mmCIF file of C-alpha atoms in Angstrom:
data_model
loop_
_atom_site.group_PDB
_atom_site.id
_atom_site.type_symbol
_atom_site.label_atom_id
_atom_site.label_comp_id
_atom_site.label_asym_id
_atom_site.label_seq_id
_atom_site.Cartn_x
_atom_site.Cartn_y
_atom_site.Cartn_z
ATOM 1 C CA UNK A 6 204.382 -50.947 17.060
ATOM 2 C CA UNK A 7 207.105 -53.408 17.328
ATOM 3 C CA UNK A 8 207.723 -56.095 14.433
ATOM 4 C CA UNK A 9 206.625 -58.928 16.762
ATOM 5 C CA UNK A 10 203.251 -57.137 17.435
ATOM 6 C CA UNK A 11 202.848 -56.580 13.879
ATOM 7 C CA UNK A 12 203.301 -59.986 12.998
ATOM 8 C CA UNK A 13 200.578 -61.363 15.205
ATOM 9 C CA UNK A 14 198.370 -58.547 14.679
ATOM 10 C CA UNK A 15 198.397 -58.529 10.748
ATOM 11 C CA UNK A 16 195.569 -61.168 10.546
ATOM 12 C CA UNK A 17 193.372 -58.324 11.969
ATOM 13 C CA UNK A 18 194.381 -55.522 9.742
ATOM 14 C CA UNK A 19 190.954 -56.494 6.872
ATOM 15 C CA UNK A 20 188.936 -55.761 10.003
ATOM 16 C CA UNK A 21 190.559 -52.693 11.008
ATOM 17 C CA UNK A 22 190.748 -50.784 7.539
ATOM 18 C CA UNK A 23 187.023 -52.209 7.365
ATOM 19 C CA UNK A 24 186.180 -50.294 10.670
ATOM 20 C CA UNK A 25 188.253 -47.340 9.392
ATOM 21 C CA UNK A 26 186.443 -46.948 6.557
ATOM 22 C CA UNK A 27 182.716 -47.784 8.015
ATOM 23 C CA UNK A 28 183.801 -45.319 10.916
ATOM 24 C CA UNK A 29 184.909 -42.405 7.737
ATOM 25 C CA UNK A 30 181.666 -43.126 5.925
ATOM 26 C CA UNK A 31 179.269 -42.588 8.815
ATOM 27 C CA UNK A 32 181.454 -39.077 9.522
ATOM 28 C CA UNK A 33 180.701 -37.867 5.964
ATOM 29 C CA UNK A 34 177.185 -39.051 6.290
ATOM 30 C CA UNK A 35 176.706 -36.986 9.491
ATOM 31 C CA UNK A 36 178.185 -34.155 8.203
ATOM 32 C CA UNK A 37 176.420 -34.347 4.788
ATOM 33 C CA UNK A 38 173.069 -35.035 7.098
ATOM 34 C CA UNK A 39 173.149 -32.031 9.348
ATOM 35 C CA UNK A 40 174.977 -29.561 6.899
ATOM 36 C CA UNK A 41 172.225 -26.473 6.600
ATOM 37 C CA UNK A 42 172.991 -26.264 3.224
ATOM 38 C CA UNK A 43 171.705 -29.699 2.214
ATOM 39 C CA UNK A 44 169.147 -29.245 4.867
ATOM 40 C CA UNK A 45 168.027 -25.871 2.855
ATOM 41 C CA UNK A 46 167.426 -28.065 -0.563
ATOM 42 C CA UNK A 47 165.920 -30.879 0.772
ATOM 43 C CA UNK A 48 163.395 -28.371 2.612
ATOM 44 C CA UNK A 49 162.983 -26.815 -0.844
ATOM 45 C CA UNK A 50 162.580 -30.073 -2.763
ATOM 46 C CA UNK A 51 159.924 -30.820 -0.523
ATOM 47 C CA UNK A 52 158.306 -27.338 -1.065
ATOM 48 C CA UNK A 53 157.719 -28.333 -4.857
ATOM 49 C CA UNK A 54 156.690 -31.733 -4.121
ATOM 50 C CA UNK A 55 153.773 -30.811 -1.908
ATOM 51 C CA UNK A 56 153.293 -28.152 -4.936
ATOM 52 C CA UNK A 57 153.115 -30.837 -7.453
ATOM 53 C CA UNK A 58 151.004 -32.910 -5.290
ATOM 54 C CA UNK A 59 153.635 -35.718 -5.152
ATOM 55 C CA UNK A 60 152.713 -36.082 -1.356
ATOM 56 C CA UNK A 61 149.853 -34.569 0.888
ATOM 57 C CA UNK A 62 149.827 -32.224 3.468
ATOM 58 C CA UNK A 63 150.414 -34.963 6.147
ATOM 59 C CA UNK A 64 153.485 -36.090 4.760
ATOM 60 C CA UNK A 65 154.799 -32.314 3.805
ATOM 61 C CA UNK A 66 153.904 -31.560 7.718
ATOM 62 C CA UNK A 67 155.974 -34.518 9.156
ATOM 63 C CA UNK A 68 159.086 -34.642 7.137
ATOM 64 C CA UNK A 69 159.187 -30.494 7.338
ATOM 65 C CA UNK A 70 159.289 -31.033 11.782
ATOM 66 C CA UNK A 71 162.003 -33.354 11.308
ATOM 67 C CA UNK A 72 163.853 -31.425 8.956
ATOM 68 C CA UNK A 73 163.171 -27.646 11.094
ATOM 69 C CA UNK A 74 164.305 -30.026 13.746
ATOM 70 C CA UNK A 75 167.797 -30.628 11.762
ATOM 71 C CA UNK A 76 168.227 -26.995 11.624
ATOM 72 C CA UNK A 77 167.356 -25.377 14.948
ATOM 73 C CA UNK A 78 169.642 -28.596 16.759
ATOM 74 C CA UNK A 79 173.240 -26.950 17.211
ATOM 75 C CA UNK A 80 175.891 -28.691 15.093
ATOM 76 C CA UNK A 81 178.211 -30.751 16.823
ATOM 77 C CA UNK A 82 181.702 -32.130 15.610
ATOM 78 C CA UNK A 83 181.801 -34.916 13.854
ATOM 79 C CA UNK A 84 184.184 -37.117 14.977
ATOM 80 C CA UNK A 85 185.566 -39.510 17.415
ATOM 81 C CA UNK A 86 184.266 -38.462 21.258
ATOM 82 C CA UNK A 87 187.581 -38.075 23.934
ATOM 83 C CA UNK A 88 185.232 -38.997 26.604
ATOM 84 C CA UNK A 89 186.636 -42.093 28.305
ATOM 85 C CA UNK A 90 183.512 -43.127 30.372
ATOM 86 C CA UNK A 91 180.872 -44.635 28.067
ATOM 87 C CA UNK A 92 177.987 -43.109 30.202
ATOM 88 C CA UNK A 93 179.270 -40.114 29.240
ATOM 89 C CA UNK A 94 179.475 -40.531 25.439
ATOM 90 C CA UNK A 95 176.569 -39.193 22.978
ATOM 91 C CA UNK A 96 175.325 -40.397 20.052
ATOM 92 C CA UNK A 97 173.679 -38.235 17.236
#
């Protein structure tokens, strides 16, 4: 980047660390969402609170699909796609 381009482009540089961060924040959150670790403890942390009757068997049932669901779904990589055409793209 040439001097002149980074003179008219600093008034844009808030945005872009903004969007750099946002775009790091929802990486980690992915990665923290679909590791099968934390998976693992939040299927056992629901185990005890059907157990100790903190929710009902409906609840237990629902959030247990959704997280088997989590688990069986094979982990893709976090990150930006290199697909160019937006048809193309997925979203988790």
């Amino acid at each position: 980047m040439g001097i002149l381009s980074g003179l008219l482009l600093l008034p844009l540089a808030p945005v872009r660390g903004t969007a750099w961060i946002a775009d790091h924040l929802l990486q980690e959150a992915r990665r923290q969402t679909h590791d099968p670790r934390a998976v693992q403890a939040r299927l056992a942390a629901l185990n005890r609170a059907l157990d100790e009757g903190v929710i009902d068997e409906a609840a237990f049932e629902r959030e247990e699909e959704r997280l088997l669901t989590l688990l069986e779904r094979p982990s893709r990589p976090v990150g930006r796609t290199t697909t160019t055409n937006p048809a193309q793209r997925r979203h988790v």
